[in-house]
XYZ file of C-alpha atoms in Angstrom:
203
model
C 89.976 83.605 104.969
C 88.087 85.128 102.167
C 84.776 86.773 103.010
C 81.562 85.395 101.058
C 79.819 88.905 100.091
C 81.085 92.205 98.186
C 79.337 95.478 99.334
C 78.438 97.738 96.282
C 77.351 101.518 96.391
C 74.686 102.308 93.315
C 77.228 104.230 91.555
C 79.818 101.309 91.349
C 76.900 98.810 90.202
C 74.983 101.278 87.543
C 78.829 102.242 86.158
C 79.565 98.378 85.767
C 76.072 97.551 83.986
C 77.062 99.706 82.056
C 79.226 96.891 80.294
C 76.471 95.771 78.384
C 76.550 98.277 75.714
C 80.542 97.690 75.559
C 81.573 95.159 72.183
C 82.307 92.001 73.148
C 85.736 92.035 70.859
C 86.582 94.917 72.906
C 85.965 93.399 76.829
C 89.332 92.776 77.510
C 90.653 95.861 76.784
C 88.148 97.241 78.748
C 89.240 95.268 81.598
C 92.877 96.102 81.287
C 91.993 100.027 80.940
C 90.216 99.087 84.772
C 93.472 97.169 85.684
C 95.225 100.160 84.996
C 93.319 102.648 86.702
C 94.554 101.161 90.067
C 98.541 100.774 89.006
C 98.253 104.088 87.204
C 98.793 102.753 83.904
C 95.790 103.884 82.042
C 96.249 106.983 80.286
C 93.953 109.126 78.345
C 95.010 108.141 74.958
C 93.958 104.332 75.897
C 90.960 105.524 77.186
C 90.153 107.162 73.929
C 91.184 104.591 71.674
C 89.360 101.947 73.199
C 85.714 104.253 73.444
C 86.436 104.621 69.830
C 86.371 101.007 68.877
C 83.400 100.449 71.306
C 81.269 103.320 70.325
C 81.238 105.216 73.055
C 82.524 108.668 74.090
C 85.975 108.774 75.814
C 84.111 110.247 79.251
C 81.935 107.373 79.040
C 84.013 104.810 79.044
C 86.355 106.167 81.812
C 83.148 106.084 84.046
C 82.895 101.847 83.274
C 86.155 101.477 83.697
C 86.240 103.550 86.788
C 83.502 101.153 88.206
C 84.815 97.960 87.070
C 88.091 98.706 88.780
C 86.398 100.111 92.148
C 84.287 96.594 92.131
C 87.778 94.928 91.584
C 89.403 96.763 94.622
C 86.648 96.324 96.639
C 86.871 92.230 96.321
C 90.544 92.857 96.748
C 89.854 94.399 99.923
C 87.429 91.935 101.209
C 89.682 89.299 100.086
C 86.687 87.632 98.203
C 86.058 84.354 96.471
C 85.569 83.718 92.928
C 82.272 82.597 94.136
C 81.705 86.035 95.971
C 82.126 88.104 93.374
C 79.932 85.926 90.713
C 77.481 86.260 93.365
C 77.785 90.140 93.244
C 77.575 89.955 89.057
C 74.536 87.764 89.228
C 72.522 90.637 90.962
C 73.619 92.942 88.258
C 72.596 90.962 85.800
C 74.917 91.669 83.198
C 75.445 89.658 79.873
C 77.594 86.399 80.050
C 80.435 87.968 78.511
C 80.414 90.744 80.824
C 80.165 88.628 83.671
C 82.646 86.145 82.841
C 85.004 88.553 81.409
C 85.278 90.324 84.783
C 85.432 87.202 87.202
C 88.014 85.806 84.531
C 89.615 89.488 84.994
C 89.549 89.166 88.847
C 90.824 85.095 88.804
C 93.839 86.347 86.615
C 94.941 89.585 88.264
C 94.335 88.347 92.439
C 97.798 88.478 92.886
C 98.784 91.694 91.490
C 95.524 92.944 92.870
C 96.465 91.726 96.460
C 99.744 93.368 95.856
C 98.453 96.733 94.769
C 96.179 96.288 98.291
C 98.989 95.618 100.807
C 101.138 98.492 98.774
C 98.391 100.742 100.143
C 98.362 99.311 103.281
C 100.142 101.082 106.293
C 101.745 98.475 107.910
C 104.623 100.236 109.530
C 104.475 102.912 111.938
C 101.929 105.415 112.528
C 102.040 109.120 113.493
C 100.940 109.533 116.613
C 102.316 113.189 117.835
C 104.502 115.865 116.999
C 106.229 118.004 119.965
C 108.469 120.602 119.058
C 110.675 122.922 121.324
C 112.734 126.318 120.610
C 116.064 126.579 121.872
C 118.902 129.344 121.936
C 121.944 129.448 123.715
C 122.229 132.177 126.503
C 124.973 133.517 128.873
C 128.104 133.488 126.627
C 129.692 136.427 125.992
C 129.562 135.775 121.677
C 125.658 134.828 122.255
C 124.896 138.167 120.797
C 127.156 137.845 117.919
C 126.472 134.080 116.943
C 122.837 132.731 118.425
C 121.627 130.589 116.349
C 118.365 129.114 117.508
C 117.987 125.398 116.609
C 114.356 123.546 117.010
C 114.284 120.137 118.695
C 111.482 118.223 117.354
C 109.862 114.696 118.780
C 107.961 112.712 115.992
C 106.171 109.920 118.513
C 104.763 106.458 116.303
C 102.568 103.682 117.496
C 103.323 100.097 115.445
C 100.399 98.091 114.407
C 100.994 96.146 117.672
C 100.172 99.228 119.936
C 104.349 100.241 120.540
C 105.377 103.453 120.543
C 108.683 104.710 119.577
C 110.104 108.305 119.977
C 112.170 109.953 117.375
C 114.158 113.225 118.279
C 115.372 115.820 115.497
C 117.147 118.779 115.860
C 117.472 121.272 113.244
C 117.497 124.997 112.441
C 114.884 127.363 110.940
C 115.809 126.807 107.002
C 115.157 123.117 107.466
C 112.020 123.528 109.517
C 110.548 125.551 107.299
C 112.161 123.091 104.271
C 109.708 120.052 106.407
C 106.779 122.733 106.470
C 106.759 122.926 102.778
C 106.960 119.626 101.645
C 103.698 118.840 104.232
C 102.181 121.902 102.770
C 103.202 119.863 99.080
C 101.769 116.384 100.704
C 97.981 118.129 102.044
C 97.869 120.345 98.393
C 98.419 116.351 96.886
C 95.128 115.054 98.120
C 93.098 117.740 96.452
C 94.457 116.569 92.837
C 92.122 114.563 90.551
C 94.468 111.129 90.869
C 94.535 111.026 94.139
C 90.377 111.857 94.962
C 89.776 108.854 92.709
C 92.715 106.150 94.776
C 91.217 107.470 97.382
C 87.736 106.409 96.812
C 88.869 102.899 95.835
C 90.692 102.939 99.173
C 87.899 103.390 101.284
């Protein structure tokens, strides 16, 4: 059921009044530079081309289309109405052609939005806890010639349903330390610029 209301920070509002000073000619490439900024397929060479033809500076322009597509995820999220989000432009009070071009933007692209939302989603299992245990074999009489200590690890999930499922590795040092680096690789991820900014549409 789609809600009837969009909630807006300042930031995403001011950036998307900001369409006002953006050439009419050049609103929908505007709204597919916002588009892209939430499949990944704006670049900076768009970016510049288009600030070029609107008048604006390059840094500019990423900030409106920035807020354009964070007011697009956000009535993804929410699952709004067309009415809900005309609604939301009205208290901006932006130009016609802003306003229509971004409801017209949001009518066209629901699906793909929707799609882009439930891509983020995390519908399948969830970590719950990691238990880990250190094992060598004792009391042979090669032990001292071959121990090889092997790690049995216990990755528990919960489903969205409340389940929980148990799943038991074994391996040896090399490979535990191979699973500590790519983590290390996955936490190091979240502090790059791309993924700051999916994460604040996310939220």
């Amino acid at each position: 059921m789609a809600r009837k209301y969009v909630s807006l920070d300042n930031n995403i509002v001011t950036g998307v009044q900001a369409l006002a000073g953006v050439p009419e000619a050049e609103l929908p490439a505007v709204m597919n530079l916002s588009v892209g900024i939430l499949d990944g397929s704006t670049d900076a060479a768009g970016i510049t081309a288009v600030a070029e033809a609107c008048g604006v500076s390059p840094s500019d322009l990423r900030r409106i289309c920035a807020s354009v597509s964070a007011l697009l995820w956000e009535c993804a999220k929410a699952v709004a109405d067309d009415g809900a989000l005309a609604a939301a432009l009205a208290k901006m009070a932006l130009p016609e052609a802003c306003a229509q071009a971004v409801s017209a933007t949001y009518s066209d692209r629901k699906a793909k939005l929707l799609a882009l939302k439930a891509n983020f989603a995390l519908t399948h299992r969830r970590y719950k806890d990691l238990t880990w245990r250190l094992e060598v074999e004792l009391g042979t009489r090669s032990a001292a010639r071959s121990m090889r200590p092997s790690f049995t690890v216990r990755l528990d999930t919960t489903s969205a349903g409340g389940g929980e499922e148990s799943v038991h590795l074994q391996c040896d040092y090399a490979n535990l330390e191979r699973m500590q680096t790519e983590l290390q690789r996955a936490v190091a991820e979240l502090s790059t610029a791309h993924c700051q900014r999916l994460t604040r549409y996310i939220k």
